[in-house]
XYZ file of C-alpha atoms in Angstrom:
538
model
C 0.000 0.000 0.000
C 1.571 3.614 -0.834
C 2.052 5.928 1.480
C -0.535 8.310 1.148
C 0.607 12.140 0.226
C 0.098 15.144 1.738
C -2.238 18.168 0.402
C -1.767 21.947 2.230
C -3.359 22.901 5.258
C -6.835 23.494 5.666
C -6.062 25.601 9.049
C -5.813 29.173 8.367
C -3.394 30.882 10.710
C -4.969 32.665 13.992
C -5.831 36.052 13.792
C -3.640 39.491 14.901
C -4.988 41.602 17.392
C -5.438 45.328 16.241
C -3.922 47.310 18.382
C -4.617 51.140 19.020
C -2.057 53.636 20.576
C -3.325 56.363 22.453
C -0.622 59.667 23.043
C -0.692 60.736 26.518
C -2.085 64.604 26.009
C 0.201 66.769 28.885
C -1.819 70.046 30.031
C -0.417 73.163 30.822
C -1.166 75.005 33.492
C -3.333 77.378 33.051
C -1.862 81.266 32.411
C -3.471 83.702 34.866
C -5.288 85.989 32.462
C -8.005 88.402 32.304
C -10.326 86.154 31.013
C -13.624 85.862 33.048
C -14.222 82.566 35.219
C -17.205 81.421 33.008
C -14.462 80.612 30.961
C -12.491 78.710 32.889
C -15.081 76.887 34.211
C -16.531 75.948 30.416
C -12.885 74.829 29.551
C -12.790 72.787 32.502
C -16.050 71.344 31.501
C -14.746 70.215 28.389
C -11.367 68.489 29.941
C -13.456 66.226 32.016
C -15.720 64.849 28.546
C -12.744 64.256 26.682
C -10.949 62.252 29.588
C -13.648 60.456 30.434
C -14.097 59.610 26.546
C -10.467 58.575 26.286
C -10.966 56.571 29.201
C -14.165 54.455 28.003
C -12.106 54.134 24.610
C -9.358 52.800 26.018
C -10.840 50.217 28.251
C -13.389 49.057 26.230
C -10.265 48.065 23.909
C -8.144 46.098 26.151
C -11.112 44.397 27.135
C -12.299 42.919 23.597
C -12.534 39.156 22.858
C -9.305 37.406 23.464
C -10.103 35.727 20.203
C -9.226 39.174 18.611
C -5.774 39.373 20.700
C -4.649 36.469 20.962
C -4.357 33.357 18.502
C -5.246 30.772 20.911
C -8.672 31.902 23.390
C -9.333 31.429 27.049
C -11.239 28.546 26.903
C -10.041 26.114 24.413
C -13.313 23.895 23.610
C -15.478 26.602 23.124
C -13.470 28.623 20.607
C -10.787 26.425 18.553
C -12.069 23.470 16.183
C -10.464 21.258 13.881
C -13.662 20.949 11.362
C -14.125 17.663 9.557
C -13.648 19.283 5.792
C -14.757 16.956 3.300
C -14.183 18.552 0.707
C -10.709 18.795 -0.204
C -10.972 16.000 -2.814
C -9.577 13.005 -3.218
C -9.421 11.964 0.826
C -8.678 8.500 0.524
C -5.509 9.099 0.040
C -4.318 12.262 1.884
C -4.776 13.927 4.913
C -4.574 17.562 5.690
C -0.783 18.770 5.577
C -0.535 20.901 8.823
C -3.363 18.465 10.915
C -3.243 20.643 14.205
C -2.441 24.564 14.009
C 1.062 25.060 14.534
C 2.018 26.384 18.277
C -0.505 24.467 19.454
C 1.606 22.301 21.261
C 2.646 25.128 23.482
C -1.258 24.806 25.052
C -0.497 21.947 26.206
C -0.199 23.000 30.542
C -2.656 25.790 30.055
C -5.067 24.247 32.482
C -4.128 21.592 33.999
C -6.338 18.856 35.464
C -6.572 18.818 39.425
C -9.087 15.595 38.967
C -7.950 12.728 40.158
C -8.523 9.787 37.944
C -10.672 6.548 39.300
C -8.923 4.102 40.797
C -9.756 1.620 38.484
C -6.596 3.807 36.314
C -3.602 2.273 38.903
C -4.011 -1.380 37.042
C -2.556 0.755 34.025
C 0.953 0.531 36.414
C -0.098 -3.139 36.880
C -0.608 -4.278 33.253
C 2.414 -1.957 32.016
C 5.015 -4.398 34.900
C 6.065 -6.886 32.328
C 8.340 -4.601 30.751
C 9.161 -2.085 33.638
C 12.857 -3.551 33.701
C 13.297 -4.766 30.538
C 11.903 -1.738 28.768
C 10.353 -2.786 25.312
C 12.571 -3.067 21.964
C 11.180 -3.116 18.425
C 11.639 -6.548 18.223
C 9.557 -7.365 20.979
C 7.008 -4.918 19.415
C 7.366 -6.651 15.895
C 6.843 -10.389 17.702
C 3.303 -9.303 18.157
C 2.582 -8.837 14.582
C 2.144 -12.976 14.422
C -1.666 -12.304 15.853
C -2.305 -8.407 15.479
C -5.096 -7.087 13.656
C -3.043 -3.891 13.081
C 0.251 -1.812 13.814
C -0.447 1.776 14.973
C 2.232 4.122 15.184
C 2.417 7.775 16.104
C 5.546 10.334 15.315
C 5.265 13.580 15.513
C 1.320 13.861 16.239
C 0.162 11.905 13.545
C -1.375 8.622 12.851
C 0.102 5.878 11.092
C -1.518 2.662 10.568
C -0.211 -0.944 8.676
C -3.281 -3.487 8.612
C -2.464 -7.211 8.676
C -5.480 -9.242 8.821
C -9.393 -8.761 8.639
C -11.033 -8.980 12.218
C -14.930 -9.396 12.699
C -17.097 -6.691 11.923
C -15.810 -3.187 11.981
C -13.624 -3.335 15.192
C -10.628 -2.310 14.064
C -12.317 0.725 12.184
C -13.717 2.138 15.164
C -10.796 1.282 17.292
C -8.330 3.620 15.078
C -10.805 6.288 15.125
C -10.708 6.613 18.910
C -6.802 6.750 18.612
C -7.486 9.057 16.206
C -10.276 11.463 18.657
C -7.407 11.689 21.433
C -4.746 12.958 18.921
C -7.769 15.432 18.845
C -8.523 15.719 22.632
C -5.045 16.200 23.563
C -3.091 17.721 20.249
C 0.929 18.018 20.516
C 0.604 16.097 24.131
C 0.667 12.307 23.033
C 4.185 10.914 22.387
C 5.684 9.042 19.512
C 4.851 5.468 19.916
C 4.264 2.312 18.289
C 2.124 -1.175 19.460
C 0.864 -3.896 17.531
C -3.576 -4.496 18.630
C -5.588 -7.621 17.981
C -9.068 -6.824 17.810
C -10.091 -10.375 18.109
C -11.557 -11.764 21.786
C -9.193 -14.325 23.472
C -5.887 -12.955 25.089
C -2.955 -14.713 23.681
C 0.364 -13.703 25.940
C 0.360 -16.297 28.284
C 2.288 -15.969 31.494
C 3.883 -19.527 31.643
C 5.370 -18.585 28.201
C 7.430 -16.116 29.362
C 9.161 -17.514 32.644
C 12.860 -15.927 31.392
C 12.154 -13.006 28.464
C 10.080 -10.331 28.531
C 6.985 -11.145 27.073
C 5.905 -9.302 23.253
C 3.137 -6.465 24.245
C 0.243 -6.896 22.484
C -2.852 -4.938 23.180
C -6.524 -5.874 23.298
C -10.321 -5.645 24.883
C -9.584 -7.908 27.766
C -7.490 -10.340 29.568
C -7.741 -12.697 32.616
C -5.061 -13.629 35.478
C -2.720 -16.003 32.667
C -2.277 -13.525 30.489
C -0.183 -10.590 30.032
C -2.505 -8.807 26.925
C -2.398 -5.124 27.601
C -6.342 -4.265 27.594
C -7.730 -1.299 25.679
C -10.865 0.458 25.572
C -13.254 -1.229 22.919
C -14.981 -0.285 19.562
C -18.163 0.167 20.614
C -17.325 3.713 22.583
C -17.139 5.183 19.586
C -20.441 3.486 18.181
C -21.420 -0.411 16.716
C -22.842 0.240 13.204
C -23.807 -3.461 12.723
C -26.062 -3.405 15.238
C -27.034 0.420 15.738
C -25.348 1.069 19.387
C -25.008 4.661 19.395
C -21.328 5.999 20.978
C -20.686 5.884 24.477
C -21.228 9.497 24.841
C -25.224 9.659 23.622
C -25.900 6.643 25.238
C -24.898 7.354 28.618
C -27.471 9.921 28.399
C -30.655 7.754 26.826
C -29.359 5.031 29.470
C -29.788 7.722 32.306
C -33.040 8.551 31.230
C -34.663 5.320 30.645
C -33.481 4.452 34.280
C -36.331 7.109 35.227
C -38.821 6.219 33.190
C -39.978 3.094 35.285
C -39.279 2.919 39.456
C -37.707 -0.318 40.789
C -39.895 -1.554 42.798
C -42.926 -1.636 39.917
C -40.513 -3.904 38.119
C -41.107 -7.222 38.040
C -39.197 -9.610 40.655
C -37.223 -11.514 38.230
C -33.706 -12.230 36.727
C -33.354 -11.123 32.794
C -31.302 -12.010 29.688
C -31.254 -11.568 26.079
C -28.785 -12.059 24.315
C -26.924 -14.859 21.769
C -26.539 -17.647 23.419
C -25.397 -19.911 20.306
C -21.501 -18.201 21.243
C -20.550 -20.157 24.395
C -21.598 -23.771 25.585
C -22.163 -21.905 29.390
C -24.819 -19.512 27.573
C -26.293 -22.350 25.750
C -26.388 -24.171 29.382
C -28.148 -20.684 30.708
C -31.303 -21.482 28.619
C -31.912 -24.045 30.978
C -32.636 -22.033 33.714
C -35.965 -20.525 31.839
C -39.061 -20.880 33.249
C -41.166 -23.950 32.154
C -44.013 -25.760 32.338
C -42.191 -27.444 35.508
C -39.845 -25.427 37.069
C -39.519 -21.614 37.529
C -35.561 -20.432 38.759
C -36.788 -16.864 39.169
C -35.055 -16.112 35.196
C -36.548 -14.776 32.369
C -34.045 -15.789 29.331
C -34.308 -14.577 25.743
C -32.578 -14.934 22.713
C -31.723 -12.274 20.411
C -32.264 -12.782 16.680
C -29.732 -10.229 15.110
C -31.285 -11.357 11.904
C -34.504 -10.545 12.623
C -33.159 -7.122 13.958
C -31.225 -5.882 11.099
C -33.711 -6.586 8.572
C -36.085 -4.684 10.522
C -33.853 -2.006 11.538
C -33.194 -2.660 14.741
C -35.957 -0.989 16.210
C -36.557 -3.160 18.924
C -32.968 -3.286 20.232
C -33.029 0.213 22.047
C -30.367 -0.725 25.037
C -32.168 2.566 27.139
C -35.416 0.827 26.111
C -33.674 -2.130 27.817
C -32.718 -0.827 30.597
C -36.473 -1.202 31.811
C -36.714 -4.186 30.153
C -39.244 -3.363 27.866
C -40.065 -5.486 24.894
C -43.325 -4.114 23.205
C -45.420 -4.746 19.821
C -42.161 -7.629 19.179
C -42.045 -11.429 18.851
C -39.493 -13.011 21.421
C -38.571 -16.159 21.623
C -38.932 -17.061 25.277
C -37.081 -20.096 25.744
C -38.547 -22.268 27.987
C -37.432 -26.335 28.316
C -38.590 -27.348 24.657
C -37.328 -24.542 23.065
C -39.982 -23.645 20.876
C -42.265 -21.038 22.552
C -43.104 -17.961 20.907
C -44.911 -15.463 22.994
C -45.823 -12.073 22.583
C -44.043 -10.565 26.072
C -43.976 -7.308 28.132
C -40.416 -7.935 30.578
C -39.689 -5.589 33.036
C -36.939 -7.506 35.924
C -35.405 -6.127 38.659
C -32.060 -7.825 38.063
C -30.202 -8.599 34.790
C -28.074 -11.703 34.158
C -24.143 -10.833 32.739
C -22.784 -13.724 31.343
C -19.409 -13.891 29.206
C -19.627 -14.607 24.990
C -16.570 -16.622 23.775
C -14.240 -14.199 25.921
C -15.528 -10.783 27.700
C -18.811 -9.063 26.605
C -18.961 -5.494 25.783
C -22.591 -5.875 27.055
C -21.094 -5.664 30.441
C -21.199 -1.989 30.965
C -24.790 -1.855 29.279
C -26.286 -4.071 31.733
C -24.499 -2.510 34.820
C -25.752 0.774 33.808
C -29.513 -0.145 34.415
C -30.122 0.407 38.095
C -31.381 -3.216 38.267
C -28.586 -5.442 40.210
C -26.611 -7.339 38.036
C -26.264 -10.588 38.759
C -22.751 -11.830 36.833
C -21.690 -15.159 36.434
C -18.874 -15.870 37.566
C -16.370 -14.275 34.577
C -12.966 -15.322 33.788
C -11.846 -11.985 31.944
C -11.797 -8.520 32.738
C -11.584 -5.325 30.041
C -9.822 -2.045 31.271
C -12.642 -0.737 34.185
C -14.469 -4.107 35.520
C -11.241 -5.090 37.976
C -12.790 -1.828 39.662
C -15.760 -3.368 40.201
C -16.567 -4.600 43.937
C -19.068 -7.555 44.603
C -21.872 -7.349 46.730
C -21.310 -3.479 46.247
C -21.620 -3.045 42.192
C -23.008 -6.364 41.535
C -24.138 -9.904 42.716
C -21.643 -13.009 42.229
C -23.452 -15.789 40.674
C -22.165 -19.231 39.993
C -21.030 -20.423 36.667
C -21.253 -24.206 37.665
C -24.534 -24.287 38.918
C -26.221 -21.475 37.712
C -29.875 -21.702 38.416
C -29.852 -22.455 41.778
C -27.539 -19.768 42.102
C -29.855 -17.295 39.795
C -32.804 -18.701 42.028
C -31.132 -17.697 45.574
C -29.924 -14.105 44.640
C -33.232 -13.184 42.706
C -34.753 -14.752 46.540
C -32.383 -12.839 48.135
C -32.639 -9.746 46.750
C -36.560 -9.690 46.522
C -36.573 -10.131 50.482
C -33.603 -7.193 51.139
C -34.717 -4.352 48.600
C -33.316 -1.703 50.175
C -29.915 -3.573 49.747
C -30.577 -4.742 46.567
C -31.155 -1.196 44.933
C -28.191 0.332 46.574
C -26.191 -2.054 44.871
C -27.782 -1.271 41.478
C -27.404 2.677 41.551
C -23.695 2.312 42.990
C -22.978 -0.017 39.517
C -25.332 2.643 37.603
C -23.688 5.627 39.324
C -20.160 3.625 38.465
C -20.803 3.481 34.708
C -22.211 6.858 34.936
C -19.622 8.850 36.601
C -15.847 7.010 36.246
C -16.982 5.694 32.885
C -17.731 8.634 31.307
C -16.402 9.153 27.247
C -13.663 11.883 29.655
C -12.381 9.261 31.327
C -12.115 6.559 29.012
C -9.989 8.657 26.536
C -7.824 10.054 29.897
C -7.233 6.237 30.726
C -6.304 5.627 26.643
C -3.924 8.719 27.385
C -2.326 7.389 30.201
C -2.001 3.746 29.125
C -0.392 4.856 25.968
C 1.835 7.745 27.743
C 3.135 5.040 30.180
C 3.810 2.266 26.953
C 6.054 5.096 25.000
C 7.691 5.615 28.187
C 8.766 2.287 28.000
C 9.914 1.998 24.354
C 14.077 1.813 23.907
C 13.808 3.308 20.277
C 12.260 5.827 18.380
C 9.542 4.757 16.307
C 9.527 5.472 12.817
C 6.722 5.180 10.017
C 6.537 1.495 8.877
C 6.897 1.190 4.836
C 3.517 -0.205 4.117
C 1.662 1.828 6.898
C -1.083 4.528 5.758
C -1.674 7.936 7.624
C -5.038 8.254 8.484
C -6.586 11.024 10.005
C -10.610 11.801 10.851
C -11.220 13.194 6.908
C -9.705 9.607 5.672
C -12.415 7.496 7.569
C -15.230 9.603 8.182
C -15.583 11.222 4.684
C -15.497 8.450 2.891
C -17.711 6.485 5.419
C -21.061 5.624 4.428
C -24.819 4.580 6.615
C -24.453 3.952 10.215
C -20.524 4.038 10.051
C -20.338 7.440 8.848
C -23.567 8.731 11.412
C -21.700 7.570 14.399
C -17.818 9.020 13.599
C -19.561 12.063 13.265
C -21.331 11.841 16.367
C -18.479 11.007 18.361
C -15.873 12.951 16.642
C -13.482 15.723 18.927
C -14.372 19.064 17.610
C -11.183 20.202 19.045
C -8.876 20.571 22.230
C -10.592 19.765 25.659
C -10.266 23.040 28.544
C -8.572 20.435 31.155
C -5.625 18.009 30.806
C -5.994 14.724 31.835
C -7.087 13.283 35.013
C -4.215 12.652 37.913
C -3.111 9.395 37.892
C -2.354 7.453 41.224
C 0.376 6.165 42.266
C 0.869 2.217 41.900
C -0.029 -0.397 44.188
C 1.811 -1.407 46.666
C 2.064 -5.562 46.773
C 0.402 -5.529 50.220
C -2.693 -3.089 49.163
C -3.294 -4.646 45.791
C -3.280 -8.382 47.803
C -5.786 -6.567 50.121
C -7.647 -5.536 47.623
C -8.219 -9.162 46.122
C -8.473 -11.106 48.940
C -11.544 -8.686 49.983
C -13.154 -9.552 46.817
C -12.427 -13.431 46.944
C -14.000 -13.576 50.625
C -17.096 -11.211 49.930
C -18.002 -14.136 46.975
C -17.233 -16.458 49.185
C -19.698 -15.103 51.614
C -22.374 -15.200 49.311
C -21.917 -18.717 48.422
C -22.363 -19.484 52.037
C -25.814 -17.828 52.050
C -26.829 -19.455 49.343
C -25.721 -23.116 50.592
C -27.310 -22.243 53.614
C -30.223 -21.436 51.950
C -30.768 -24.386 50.078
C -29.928 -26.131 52.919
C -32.484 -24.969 55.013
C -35.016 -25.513 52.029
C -34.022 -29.664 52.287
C -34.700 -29.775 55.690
């Protein structure tokens, strides 16, 4: 693939202040004369108008806009832009020649952020240790390349990509372009780096591999305790076009309201999930925990037919809609012991059901946003925010081996301690809601990838076969859904504060603290719920 060329800049330079000179007048004093005091008194009349005029001039100037004075304003978001121009030509193959006005770099500590980030940010120290001694080489960069989806590097502020392989869907589309929004976010502050990403689901650095070298660092959506994958915000922030999820940013708000549009307690006192279960053998096993003709484990299971949904539009797969549980005027397949059931159904639970696909789910932070407690099944990976996620305090642990007794006891549980039980969904809501904000999930991309160049033993150069891309080169030649949502989520320019404050690392003894309260508080619930079931035998 050529390199792609460069065409001149569509950034005109920022305007000159005018600026007026005004001569200091000196007065005389005034001669002694014959002349009558009427007309002093008129010529002191005058005096006073004209300095008072001068005056108002004067001020009224060095008080104008500061967009008139200066080339870069007082607050940075509300007055500089970098417009998405489409219509420069030819823009699959160039970019803009000067991307980011020039000085702009020298913004940069204007207003610093006194935020401190979440504290789900310190595993960024944890998942960066691998390579804290070693450092990271190109080679050890290049070793990745045997599984990556793409190489992305940055030098000098702009974005560089070489593509290797074809991953599912549009992942690694949407992936680039949220590189590609904190180039925007945070112009001239990112460093030059370079990392291979695999947009695919399973983590593939395994620990036991690398006993004795430093391990290649590969980053992805999500890892679990074997691995050393370097997990990464996913796609769908920035929107899902095959399956109309709006970005991050909009949805967070239609989530928020359709929390309000129906109380908790007027929902009904059941377990929900819809989803795909054909993925995963443990959410084909899930089905069986539907309600039937003989046997009702407090779970209301559906399965989603994406089919169905795209020829229609999607109309029925509003995930605020969801978040009341609302199915209306639509044919669901309620899947009850023979599988066949078709029912016309009105579902409104107050708990949802998180189970894992193949790998993670990105469903994860839909469903914890909902108010209703989320009852999550045991999971065996973890993306960038969940290891900040408490049990018992953001959700309910359920058991993967035996899960409808398990969904049985918590839905039980939790219909007999309400007051508990929605506490524990508006802290997961609040969670999503407030540290999982679009702010923080492109501060956490900044710091991740600020910490990783840190770590780099060369200076990365622009890969023969890679392409510059830039926001005109995907969204203007971007088409339906795809184009809707870059434009949606796209950073109109600079933000007014730097990044959240990171924290320092964990100490071994805190971060051991940390998970051994977790272990014992899902141990604790599996005690209630043998004891449960125990006192249900006798």
């Amino acid at each position: 693939m050529e390199k792609m060329q460069q065409v001149s800049s569509i950034f005109a330079s920022g305007s000159r202040g005018i600026h007026r000179h005004f001569s200091e007048t000196i007065w005389q004093p005034l001669m002694a004369t014959s002349t009558s005091s009427v007309r002093i008194l008129f010529f002191s009349v005058c005096l006073f108008i004209g300095l008072f005029i001068s005056t108002h001039v004067f001020d009224t100037t060095m008080h104008s806009s500061p967009s008139s004075l200066s080339p870069f304003p007082e607050k940075l978001s509300d007055k500089i832009e970098f417009p998405l121009n489409c219509s420069l030509g030819n823009l699959t193959q160039t970019c803009p020649n000067d991307y980011y006005p020039k000085g702009f770099q020298n913004l940069k500590n204007v207003s610093e952020s006194t935020h401190i980030c979440p504290e789900f940010f310190r595993w960024i120290h944890e998942d960066l240790r691998p390579w804290a001694e070693t450092g990271i080489t190109k080679e050890m960069v290049e070793k990745g390349r045997e599984t990556a989806t793409f190489r992305l590097v940055i030098v000098n502020r702009r974005a560089y990509v070489e593509k290797y392989k074809q991953p599912y869907q549009t992942r690694d589309v949407f992936t680039i372009w949220g590189f590609l929004q904190l180039l925007r976010r945070y112009p001239g502050q990112l460093p030059d780096l370079d990392l291979m990403f695999d947009c695919f689901d399973w983590p593939l650095i395994h620990k036991k591999d690398y006993h004795e070298v430093a391990p290649p660092p590969l980053f992805r959506y999500c890892g679990d305790d074997d691995t050393l994958d370097i997990v990464f915000p996913d796609w769908s922030f920035w929107g899902w076009a095959e399956i109309n999820i709006k970005p991050w940013e909009s949805l967070l708000k239609d989530l928020d309201e359709g929390n309000k549009r129906t109380k908790w307690v007027d929902r009904d006192p059941y377990a929900y999930w819809k989803g795909n279960p054909w993925v995963a053998e443990h959410r084909k096993d899930l089905l069986k925990c539907n309600v039937s003709d003989t046997e009702d484990w407090n779970a209301r299971i559906y399965i989603q037919d994406w089919i169905h949904e795209e020829q229609h539009g999607f109309k029925q797969s509003n995930l605020a809609n969801q978040c009341i549980h609302r199915q209306e005027s639509m044919f669901l397949f309620l899947v009850s012991f023979n599988f066949h059931e078709l029912v016309f159904k009105f579902v409104l639970c107050r708990f949802k059901i998180y189970i894992e696909g193949s790998a993670w789910s990105v469903s994860e932070k839909y469903i914890l946003a909902c108010d209703s407690m989320t009852l999550m099944m045991k999971p065996h990976y973890y993306d960038f925010f969940t290891r900040g996620l408490t049990p018992v305090q953001h959700y309910w642990p359920v058991s993967m081996d035996d899960k409808c007794k398990s969904i049985k006891f918590a839905v039980d549980w939790g219909n007999n301690h309400t007051k508990k039980v929605q506490k524990i969904g508006r802290a997961a809501s609040s969670f999503i809601q407030e540290d999982l904000k679009m702010d923080h999930v492109y501060d956490y991309m900044f710091h991740l990838l600020t910490g990783y160049s840190k770590l780099l033993k060369y200076k990365p150069t622009v890969p023969d076969n890679a392409v510059e891309l830039c926001s005109e080169t995907m969204a203007c030649t971007s088409e339906g859904l795809a184009k809707q949502f870059m434009e949606e989520s796209i950073m109109k320019g600079p933000t007014e504060m730097g990044p959240c404050t990171m924290q320092t690392p964990y100490d071994p003894q805190t971060l051991n603290s940390i998970l051994e309260r977790k272990d014992n508080l899902v141990k604790q619930v599996e005690k209630w719920e043998k004891e449960y079931f125990e006192k249900q035998t006798n």
